[in-house]
Short mmCIF file of C-alpha atoms in Angstrom, two decimals:
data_model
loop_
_atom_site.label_atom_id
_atom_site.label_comp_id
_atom_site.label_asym_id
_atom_site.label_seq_id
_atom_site.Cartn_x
_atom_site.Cartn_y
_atom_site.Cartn_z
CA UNK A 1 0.16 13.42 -30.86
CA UNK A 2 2.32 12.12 -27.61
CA UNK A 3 3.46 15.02 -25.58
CA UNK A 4 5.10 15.40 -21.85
CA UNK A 5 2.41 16.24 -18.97
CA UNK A 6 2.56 16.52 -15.84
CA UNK A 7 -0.38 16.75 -13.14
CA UNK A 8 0.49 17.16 -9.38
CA UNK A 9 -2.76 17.65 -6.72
CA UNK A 10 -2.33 18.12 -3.10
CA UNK A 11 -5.26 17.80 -0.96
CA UNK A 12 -5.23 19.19 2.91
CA UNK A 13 -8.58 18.43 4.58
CA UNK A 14 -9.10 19.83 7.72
CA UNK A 15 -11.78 18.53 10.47
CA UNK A 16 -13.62 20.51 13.35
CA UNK A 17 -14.57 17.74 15.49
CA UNK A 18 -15.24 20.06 19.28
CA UNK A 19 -15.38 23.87 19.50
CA UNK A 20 -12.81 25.95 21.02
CA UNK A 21 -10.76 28.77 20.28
CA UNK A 22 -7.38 30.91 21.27
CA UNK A 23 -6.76 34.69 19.81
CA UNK A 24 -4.73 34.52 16.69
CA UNK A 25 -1.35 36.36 16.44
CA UNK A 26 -1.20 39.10 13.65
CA UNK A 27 -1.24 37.87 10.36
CA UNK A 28 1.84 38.06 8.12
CA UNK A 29 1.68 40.81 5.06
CA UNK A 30 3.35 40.19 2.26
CA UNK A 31 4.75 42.89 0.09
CA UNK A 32 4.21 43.21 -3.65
CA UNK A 33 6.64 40.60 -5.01
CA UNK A 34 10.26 41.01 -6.08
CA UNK A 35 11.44 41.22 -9.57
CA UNK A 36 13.63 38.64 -9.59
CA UNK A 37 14.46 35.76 -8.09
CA UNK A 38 17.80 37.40 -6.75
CA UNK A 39 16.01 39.23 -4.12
CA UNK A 40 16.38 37.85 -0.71
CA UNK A 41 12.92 36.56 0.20
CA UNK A 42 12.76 34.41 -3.34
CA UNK A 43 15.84 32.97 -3.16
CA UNK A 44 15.74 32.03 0.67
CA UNK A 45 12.10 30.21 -0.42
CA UNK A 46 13.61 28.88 -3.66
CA UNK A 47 16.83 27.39 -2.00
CA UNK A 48 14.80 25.96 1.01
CA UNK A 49 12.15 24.39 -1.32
CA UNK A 50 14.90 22.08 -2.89
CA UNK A 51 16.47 21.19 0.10
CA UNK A 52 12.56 20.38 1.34
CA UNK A 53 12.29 18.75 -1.54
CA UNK A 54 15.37 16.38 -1.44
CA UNK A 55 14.09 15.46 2.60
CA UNK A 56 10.56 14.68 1.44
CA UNK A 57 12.30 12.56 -1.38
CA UNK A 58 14.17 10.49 1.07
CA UNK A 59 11.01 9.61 3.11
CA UNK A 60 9.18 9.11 -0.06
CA UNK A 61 11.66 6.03 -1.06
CA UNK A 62 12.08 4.79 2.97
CA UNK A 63 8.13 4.69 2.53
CA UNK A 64 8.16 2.70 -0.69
CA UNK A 65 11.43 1.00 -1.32
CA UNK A 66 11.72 -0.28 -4.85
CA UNK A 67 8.58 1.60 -6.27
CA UNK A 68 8.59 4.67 -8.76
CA UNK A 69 8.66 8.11 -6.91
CA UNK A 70 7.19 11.01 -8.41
CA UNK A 71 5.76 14.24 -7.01
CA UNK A 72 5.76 18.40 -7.06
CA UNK A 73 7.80 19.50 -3.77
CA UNK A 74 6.71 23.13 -5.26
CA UNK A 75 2.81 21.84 -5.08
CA UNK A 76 4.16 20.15 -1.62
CA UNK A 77 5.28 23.45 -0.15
CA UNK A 78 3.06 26.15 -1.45
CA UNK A 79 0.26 23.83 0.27
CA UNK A 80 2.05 23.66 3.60
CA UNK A 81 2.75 27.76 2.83
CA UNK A 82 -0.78 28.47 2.65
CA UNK A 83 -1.93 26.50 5.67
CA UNK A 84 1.00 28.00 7.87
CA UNK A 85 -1.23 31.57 7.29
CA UNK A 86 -3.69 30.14 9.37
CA UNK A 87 -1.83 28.10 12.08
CA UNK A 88 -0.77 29.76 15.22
CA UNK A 89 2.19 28.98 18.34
CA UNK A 90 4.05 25.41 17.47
CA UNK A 91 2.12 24.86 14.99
CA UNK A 92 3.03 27.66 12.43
CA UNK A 93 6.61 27.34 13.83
CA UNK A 94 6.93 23.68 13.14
CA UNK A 95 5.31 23.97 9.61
CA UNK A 96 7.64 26.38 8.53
CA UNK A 97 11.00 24.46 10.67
CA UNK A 98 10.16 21.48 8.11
CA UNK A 99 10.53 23.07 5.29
CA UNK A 100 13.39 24.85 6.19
CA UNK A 101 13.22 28.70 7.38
CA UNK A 102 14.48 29.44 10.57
CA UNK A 103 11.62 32.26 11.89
CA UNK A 104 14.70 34.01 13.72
CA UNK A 105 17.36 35.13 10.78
CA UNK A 106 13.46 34.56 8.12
CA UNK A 107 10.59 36.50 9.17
CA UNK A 108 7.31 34.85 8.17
CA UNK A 109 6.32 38.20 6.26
CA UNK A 110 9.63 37.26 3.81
CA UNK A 111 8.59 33.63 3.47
CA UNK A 112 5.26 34.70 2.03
CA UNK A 113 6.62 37.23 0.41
CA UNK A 114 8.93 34.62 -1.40
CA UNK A 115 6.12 32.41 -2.15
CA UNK A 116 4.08 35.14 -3.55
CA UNK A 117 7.11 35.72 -6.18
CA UNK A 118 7.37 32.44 -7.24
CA UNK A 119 3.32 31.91 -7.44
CA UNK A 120 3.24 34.54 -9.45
CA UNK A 121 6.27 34.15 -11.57
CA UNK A 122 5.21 30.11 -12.05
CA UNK A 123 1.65 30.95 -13.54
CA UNK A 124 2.83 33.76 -16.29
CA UNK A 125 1.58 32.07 -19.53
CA UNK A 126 4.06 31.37 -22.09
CA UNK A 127 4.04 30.40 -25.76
CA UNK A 128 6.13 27.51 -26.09
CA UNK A 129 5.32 26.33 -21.88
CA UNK A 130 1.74 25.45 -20.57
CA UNK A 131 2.48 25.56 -16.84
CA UNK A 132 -0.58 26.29 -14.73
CA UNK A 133 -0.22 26.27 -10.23
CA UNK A 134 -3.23 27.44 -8.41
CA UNK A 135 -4.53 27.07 -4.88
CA UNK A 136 -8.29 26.98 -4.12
CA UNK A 137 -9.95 26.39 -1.12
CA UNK A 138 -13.81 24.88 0.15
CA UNK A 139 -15.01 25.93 3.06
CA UNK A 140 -17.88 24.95 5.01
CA UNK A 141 -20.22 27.41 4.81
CA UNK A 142 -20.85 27.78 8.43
CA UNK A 143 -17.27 28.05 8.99
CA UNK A 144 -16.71 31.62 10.47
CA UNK A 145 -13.65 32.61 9.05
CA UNK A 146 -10.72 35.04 10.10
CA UNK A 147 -11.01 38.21 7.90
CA UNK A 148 -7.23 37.85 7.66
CA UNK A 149 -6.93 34.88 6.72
CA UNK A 150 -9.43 34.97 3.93
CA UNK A 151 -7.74 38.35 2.77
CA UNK A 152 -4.48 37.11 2.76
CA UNK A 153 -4.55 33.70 0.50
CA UNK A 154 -6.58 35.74 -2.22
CA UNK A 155 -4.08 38.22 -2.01
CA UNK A 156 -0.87 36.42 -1.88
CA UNK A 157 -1.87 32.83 -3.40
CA UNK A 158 -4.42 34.49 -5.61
CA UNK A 159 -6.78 31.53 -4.08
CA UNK A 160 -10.23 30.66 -4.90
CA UNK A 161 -13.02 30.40 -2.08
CA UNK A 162 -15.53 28.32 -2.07
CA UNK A 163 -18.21 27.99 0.58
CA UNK A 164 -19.51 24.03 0.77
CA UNK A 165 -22.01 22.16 2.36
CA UNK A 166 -19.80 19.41 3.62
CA UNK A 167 -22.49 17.73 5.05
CA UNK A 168 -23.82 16.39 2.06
CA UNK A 169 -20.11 14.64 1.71
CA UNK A 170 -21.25 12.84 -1.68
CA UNK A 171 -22.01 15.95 -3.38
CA UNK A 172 -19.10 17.75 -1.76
CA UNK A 173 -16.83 15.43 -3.07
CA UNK A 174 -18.03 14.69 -6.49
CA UNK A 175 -17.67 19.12 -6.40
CA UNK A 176 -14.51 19.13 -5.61
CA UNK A 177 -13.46 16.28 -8.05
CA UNK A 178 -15.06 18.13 -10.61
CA UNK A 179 -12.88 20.76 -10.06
CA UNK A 180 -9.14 19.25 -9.97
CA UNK A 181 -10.67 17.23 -13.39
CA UNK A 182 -11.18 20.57 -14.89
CA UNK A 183 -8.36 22.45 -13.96
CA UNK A 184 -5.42 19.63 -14.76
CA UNK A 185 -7.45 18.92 -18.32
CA UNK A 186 -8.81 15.93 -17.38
CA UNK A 187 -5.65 13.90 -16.37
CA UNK A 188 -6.50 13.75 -12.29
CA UNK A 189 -9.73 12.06 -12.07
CA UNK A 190 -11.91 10.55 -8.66
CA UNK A 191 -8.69 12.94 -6.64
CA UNK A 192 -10.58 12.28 -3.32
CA UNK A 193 -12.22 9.03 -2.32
CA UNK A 194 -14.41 10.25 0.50
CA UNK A 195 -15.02 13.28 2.91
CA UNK A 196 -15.63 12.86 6.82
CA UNK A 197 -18.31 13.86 7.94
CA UNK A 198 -16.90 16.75 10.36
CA UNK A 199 -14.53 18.58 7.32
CA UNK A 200 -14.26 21.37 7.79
CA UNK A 201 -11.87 22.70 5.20
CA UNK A 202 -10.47 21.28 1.73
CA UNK A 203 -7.11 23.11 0.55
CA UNK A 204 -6.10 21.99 -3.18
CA UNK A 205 -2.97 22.73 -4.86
CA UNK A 206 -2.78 21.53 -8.50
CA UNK A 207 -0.15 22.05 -11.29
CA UNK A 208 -0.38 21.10 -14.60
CA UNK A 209 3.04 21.12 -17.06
CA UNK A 210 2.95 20.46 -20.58
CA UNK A 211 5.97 21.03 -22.64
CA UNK A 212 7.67 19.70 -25.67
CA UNK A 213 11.44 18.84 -25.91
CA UNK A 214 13.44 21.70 -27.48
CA UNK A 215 15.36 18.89 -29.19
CA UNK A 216 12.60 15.86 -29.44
CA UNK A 217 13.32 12.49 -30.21
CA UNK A 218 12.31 11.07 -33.71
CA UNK A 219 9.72 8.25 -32.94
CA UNK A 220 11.64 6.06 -35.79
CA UNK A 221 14.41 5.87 -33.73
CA UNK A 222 12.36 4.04 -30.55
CA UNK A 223 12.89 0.26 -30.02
CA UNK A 224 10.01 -1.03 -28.69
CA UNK A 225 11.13 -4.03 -26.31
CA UNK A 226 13.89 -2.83 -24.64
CA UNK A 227 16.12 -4.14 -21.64
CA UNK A 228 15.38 -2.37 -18.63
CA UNK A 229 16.96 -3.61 -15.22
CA UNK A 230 14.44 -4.07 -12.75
CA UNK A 231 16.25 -5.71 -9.51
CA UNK A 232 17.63 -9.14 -10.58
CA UNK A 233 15.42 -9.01 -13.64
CA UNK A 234 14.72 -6.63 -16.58
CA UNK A 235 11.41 -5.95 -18.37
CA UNK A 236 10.98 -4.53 -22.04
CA UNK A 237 10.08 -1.06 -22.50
CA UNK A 238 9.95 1.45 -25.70
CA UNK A 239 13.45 3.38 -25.71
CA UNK A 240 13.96 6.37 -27.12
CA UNK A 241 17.23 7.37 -29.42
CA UNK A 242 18.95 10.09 -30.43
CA UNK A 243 22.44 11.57 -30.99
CA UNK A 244 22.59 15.11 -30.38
CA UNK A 245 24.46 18.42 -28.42
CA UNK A 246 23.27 18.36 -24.68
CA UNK A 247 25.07 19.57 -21.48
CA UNK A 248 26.42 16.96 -19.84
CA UNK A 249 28.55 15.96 -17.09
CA UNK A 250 30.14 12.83 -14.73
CA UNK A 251 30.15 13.74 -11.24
CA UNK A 252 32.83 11.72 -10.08
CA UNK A 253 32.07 12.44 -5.97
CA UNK A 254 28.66 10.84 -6.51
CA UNK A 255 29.13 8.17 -9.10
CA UNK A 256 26.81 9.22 -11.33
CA UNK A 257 26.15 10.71 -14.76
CA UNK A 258 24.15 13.69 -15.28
CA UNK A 259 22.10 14.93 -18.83
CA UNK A 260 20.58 18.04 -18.92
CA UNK A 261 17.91 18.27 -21.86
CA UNK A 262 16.25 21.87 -22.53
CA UNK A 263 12.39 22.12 -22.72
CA UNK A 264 11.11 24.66 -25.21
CA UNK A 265 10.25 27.81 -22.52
CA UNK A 266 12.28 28.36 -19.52
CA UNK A 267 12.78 24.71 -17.99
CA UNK A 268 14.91 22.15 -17.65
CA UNK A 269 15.20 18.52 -16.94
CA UNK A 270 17.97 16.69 -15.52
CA UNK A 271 18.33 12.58 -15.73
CA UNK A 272 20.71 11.48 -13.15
CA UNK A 273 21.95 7.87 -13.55
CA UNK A 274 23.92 6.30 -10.79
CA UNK A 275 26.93 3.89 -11.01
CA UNK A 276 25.31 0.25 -10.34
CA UNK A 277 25.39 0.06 -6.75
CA UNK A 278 25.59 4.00 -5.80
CA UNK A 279 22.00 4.49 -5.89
CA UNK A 280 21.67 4.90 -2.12
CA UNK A 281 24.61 7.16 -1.80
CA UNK A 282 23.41 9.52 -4.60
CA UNK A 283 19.98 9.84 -3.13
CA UNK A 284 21.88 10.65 0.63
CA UNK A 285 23.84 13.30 -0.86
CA UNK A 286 21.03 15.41 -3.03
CA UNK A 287 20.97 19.00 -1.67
CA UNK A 288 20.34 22.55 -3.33
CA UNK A 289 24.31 22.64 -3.35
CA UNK A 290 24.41 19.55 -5.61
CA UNK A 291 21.80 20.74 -8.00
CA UNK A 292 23.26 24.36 -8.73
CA UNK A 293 27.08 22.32 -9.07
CA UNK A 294 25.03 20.31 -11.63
CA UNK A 295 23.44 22.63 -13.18
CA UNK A 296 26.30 25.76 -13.58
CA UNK A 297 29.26 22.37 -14.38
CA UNK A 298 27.71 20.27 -17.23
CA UNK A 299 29.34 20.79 -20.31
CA UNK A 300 27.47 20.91 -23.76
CA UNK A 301 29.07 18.11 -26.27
CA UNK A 302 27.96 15.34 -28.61
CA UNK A 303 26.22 12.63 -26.79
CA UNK A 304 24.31 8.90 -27.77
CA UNK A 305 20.78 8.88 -25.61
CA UNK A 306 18.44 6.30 -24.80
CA UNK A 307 15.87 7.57 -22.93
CA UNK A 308 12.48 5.41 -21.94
CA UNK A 309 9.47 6.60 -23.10
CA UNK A 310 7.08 5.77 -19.99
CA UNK A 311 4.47 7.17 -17.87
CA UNK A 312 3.28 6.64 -14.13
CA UNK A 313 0.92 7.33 -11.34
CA UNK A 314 2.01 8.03 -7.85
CA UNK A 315 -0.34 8.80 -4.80
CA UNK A 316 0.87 9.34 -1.23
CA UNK A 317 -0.87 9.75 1.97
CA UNK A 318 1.47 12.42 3.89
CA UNK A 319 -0.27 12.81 6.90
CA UNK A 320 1.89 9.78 7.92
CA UNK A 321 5.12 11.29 6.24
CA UNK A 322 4.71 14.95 7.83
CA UNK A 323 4.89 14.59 11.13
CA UNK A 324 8.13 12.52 10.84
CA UNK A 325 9.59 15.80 9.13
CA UNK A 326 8.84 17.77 12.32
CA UNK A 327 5.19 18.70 11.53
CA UNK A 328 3.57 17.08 14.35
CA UNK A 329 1.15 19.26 16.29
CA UNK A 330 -1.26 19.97 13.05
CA UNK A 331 -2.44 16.75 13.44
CA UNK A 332 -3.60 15.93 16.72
CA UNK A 333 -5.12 17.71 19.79
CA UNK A 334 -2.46 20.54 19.89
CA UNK A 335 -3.07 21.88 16.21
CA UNK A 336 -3.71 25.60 16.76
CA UNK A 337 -5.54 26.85 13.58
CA UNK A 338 -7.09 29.69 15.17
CA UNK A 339 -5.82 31.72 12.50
CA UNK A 340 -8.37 30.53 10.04
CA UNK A 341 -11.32 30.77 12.45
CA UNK A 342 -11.71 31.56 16.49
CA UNK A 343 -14.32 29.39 17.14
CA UNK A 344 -14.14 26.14 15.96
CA UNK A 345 -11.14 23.32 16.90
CA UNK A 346 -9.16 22.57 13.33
CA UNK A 347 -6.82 19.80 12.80
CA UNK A 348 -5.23 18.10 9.21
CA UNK A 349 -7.36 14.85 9.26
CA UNK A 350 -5.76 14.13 5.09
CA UNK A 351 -2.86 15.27 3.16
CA UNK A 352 -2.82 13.81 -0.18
CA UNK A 353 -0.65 13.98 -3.05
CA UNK A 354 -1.23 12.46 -6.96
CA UNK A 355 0.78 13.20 -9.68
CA UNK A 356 0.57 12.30 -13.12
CA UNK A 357 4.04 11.86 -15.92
CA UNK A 358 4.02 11.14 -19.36
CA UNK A 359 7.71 11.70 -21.09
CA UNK A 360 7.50 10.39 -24.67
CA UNK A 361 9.40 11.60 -27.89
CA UNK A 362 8.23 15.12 -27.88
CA UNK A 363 8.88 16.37 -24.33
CA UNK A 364 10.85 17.25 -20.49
CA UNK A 365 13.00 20.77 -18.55
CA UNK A 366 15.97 22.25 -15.47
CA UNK A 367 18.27 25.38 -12.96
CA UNK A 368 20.85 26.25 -10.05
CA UNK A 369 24.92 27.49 -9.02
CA UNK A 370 28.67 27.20 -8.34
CA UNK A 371 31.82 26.74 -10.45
CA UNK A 372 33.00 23.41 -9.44
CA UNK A 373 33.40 21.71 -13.07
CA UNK A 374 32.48 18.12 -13.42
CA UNK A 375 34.44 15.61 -15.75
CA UNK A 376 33.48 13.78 -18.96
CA UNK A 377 35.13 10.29 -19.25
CA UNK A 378 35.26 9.92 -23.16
CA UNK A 379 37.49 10.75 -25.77
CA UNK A 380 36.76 14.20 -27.28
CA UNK A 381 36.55 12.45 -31.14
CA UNK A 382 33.28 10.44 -30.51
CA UNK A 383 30.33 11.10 -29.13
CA UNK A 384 29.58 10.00 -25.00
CA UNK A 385 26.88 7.11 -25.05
CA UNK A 386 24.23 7.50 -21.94
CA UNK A 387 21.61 4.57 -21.85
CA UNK A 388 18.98 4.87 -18.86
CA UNK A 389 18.43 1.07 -18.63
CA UNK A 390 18.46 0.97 -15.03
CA UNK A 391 17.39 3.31 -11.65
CA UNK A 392 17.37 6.40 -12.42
CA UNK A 393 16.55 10.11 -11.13
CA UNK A 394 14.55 12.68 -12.65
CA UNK A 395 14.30 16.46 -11.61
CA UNK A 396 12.54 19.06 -13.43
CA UNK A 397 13.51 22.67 -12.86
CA UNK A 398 12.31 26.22 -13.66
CA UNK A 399 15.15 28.13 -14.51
CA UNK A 400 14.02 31.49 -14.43
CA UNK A 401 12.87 30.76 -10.33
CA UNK A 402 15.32 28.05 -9.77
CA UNK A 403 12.74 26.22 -8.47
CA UNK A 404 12.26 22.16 -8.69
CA UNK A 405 9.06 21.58 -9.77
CA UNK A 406 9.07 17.70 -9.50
CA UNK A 407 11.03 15.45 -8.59
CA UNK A 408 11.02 11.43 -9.28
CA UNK A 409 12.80 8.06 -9.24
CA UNK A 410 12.28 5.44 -12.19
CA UNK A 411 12.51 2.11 -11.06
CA UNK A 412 10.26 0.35 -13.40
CA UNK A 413 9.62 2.34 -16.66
CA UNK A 414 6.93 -0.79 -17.54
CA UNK A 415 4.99 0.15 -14.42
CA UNK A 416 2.09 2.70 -14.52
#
C-alpha cells in the first residue's frame, strides 16, 4: 500500500588522533521542559532552527546546482545541539553562532532547554502520525568520558550510549549500520561506508516520518507519463490529481504560489511553486518571517492539483558545508572538545547527512505567524488550478512546535 516516509540520519564522527586536554567550563543544565512552545526558550530554538534551516538550504543548492535537495534541518540541529554540550571556548560559541543564538541576550542553559522541549514534544506517539527522532551515541570504550557530559545527553536528548571497540572498524561499522537500519524500518541501509581507524566517537541522529494525507489522492486519477520541466527539457513522471478545499495563497512579493495540504496528526506540508524565472529570488528570500506569513495568510478555497508522485535519495558530506556557516574550529587543530573527555584531543573528522522521501497518493504535513494576507488571482466561481510541472519547494512542518522538519527542492521528480 504506497504511503509518505521520510528517513533523515546524521552522522558526526569524531577522531582522537594525539592526547591533550584543557579543563572544561561548567556544563549547561537544562530545566524540565516547557509546556508549550510559547515559552521563551522553545520558541527562540524553534524560530532559529528555520532560519538555520533556510541558510543550510542555500549552501545545499550553491553545493549542487540543478540537483534535488532534501534533508531534516531539525535532525541537522539537534546533532550540532548535542555536540555543542561537549565543546568548549570558540568552539561551543561558533556552533551555536551558526545556528543562530546569540550566547549574550540566549544563555546556553535556554538553548538546551529549548531543544529538550521540542525532543520531547517531536517523539510523543500519535495515532494517526508515526514520527520517531532519537540521538544515540558509540563511544570507544577506552574513551574516558566527562561525567557531565554523559549525564547530560541522557538527560536532555534522552540518548543512547554505547561503548565500541572502534578498532575493529569492520565490525564497528556493520554495528552501527545495524542500528540506523533498525531504527528508520529498514529504509537507511550501508549509512556509513567506513570508520578511521582513530574514531573516537559516532553521534547519530535519525528521524523517521510516516503519515498519510488527511485528504489523499485517488490513484485513478494519476497520469502516468506526465510533462515535467527539467531545464530546457521535460521528462515523464506519474502525476497526481485531485480537486478539493486546501489553504492556499499567491504571494505576490515573491512570485510564487503556495498550497498547504494537512497530514492526518499535527503536520503540515507546504508546496511552493515559483513564477518561471523567480526560482533564485524565492530561495534568497526564505526566512522564519516568510513561513509564519505563509502559513497564518493562505486562504482555504476550491483548488485543481497536480502533484508528482516521486521519491529521492539525498546524501551530503557537511564537514565541507559547516565551516562555511561559521563552524570552523571543530574541525581542525583548535576544536576544543574537552567537554566530552579531558584527556584525549577530539575533532569532527565526518558529518553526514541521508535522507529518504516517498510522497505518493496517500501522504505529506506544515506551521508559523503574522497577518499579512496573501492574494488569490482567480475568479471566486471556479476552482484555482495549481500544476507542479516544474521546480518546486517542499517544506514540512510540525505545527504544534512550529518546527520545519525537512526541507527540499524538486528539480527532477524522475530522479531517485
Amino acid at each position: 500500500m504506497a504511503s509518505s516516509f521520510y528517513q533523515v540520519v546524521f552522522v558526526v564522527s569524531l577522531c582522537a588522533p594525539i592526547v591533550c586536554g584543557s579543563p572544561p567550563s561548567a556544563p549547561s543544565k537544562g530545566s524540565p521542559h516547557p509546556s508549550s512552545t510559547e515559552s521563551t526558550p522553545a520558541s527562540q530554538v524553534s524560530s532559529s532552527n528555520t532560519n538555520f534551516a533556510f541558510r543550510l538550504y542555500r549552501r545545499l543548492v550553491l553545493k549542487a546546482p540543478g540537483q534535488n535537495i532534501f534533508f531534516s534541518p531539525m535532525s541537522v540541529s539537534t546533532s550540532l545541539a548535542v555536540l555543542s554540550l561537549g565543546a568548549r571556548s570558540a568552539t561551543k560559541s561558533q556552533i551555536l553562532r551558526s545556528m543562530g543564538f546569540n550566547l549574550t541576550g540566549t544563555p546556553e542553559s535556554a538553548v538546551q532547554q529549548g531543544f529538550r522541549h521540542l525532543v520531547h514534544a517531536l517523539s510523543v506517539p500519535g495515532r494517526d502520525l508515526r514520527l520517531r527522532m532519537g540521538s544515540v551515541l558509540f563511544i570507544r570504550k577506552e574513551l574516558p568520558l566527562q561525567t557531565a557530559f554523559l549525564s547530560d545527553v541522557k538527560r536532555l536528548y534522552e540518548s543512547e550510549v554505547f561503548p565500541t571497540d572502534f578498532s575493529n572498524s569492520s565490525a564497528a561499522r556493520r554495528r552501527i549500520n545495524s542500528y540506523v537500519e533498525k531504527e528508520t524500518q529498514g529504509k537507511v541501509a550501508d549509512l556509513i561506508q567506513e570508520l578511521e581507524p582513530q574514531t573516537a566517537m559516532v553521534l547519530v541522529n535519525y528521524v523517521f516520518f510516516k503519515a498519510k494525507w488527511e485528504k489523499p489522492f485517488n490513484p485513478q486519477y494519476t497520469s502516468r507519463r506526465y510533462p515535467f520541466s527539467v531545464g530546457k527539457t521535460t521528462v515523464k513522471v506519474p502525476m497526481m490529481h485531485q480537486e478539493e478545499q486546501f489553504a492556499f495563497g499567491v504571494d505576490p512579493d515573491l512570485n510564487c504560489s503556495v498550497l498547504q495540504m494537512d497530514y492526518r496528526g499535527d503536520t503540515t506540508a507546504f508546496f511552493v511553486l515559483p513564477s518561471k524565472g523567480r526560482l533564485r529570488q524565492l530561495e534568497q528570500a526564505l526566512s522564519s518571517r516568510t513561513l509564519k506569513k505563509w502559513s497564518h495568510s493562505l486562504q482555504k478555497r476550491w483548488i485543481e492539483v497536480f502533484l508528482p508522485k516521486f521519491s529521492m535519495s539525498t546524501s551530503y558530506d557537511l564537514e565541507t558545508v559547516l565551516p562555511k556557516m561559521g563552524i570552523r574550529d571543530a574541525f581542525d587543530k583548535n576544536a576544543d572538545f574537552s567537554g566530552i573527555t579531558k584527556r584525549d584531543f577530539l575533532q569532527v573528522s565526518k558529518v553526514t547527512h541521508k535522507a529518504v522521501l516517498d510522497v505518493s497518493e496517500e501522504g505529506t504535513e506544515a506551521a508559523a505567524a503574522t497577518a499579512t494576507k496573501l492574494t488569490i488571482r482567480s475568479n471566486d466561481g471556479s476552482p484555482h488550478s495549481v500544476c507542479f510541472n516544474r521546480s518546486f519547494l517542499l517544506l514540512i512542518v510540525d505545527r504544534a512546535t512550529e518546527t520545519v522538519l525537512f526541507l527540499g527542492k524538486v528539480e527532477n521528480p524522475s530522479k531517485v
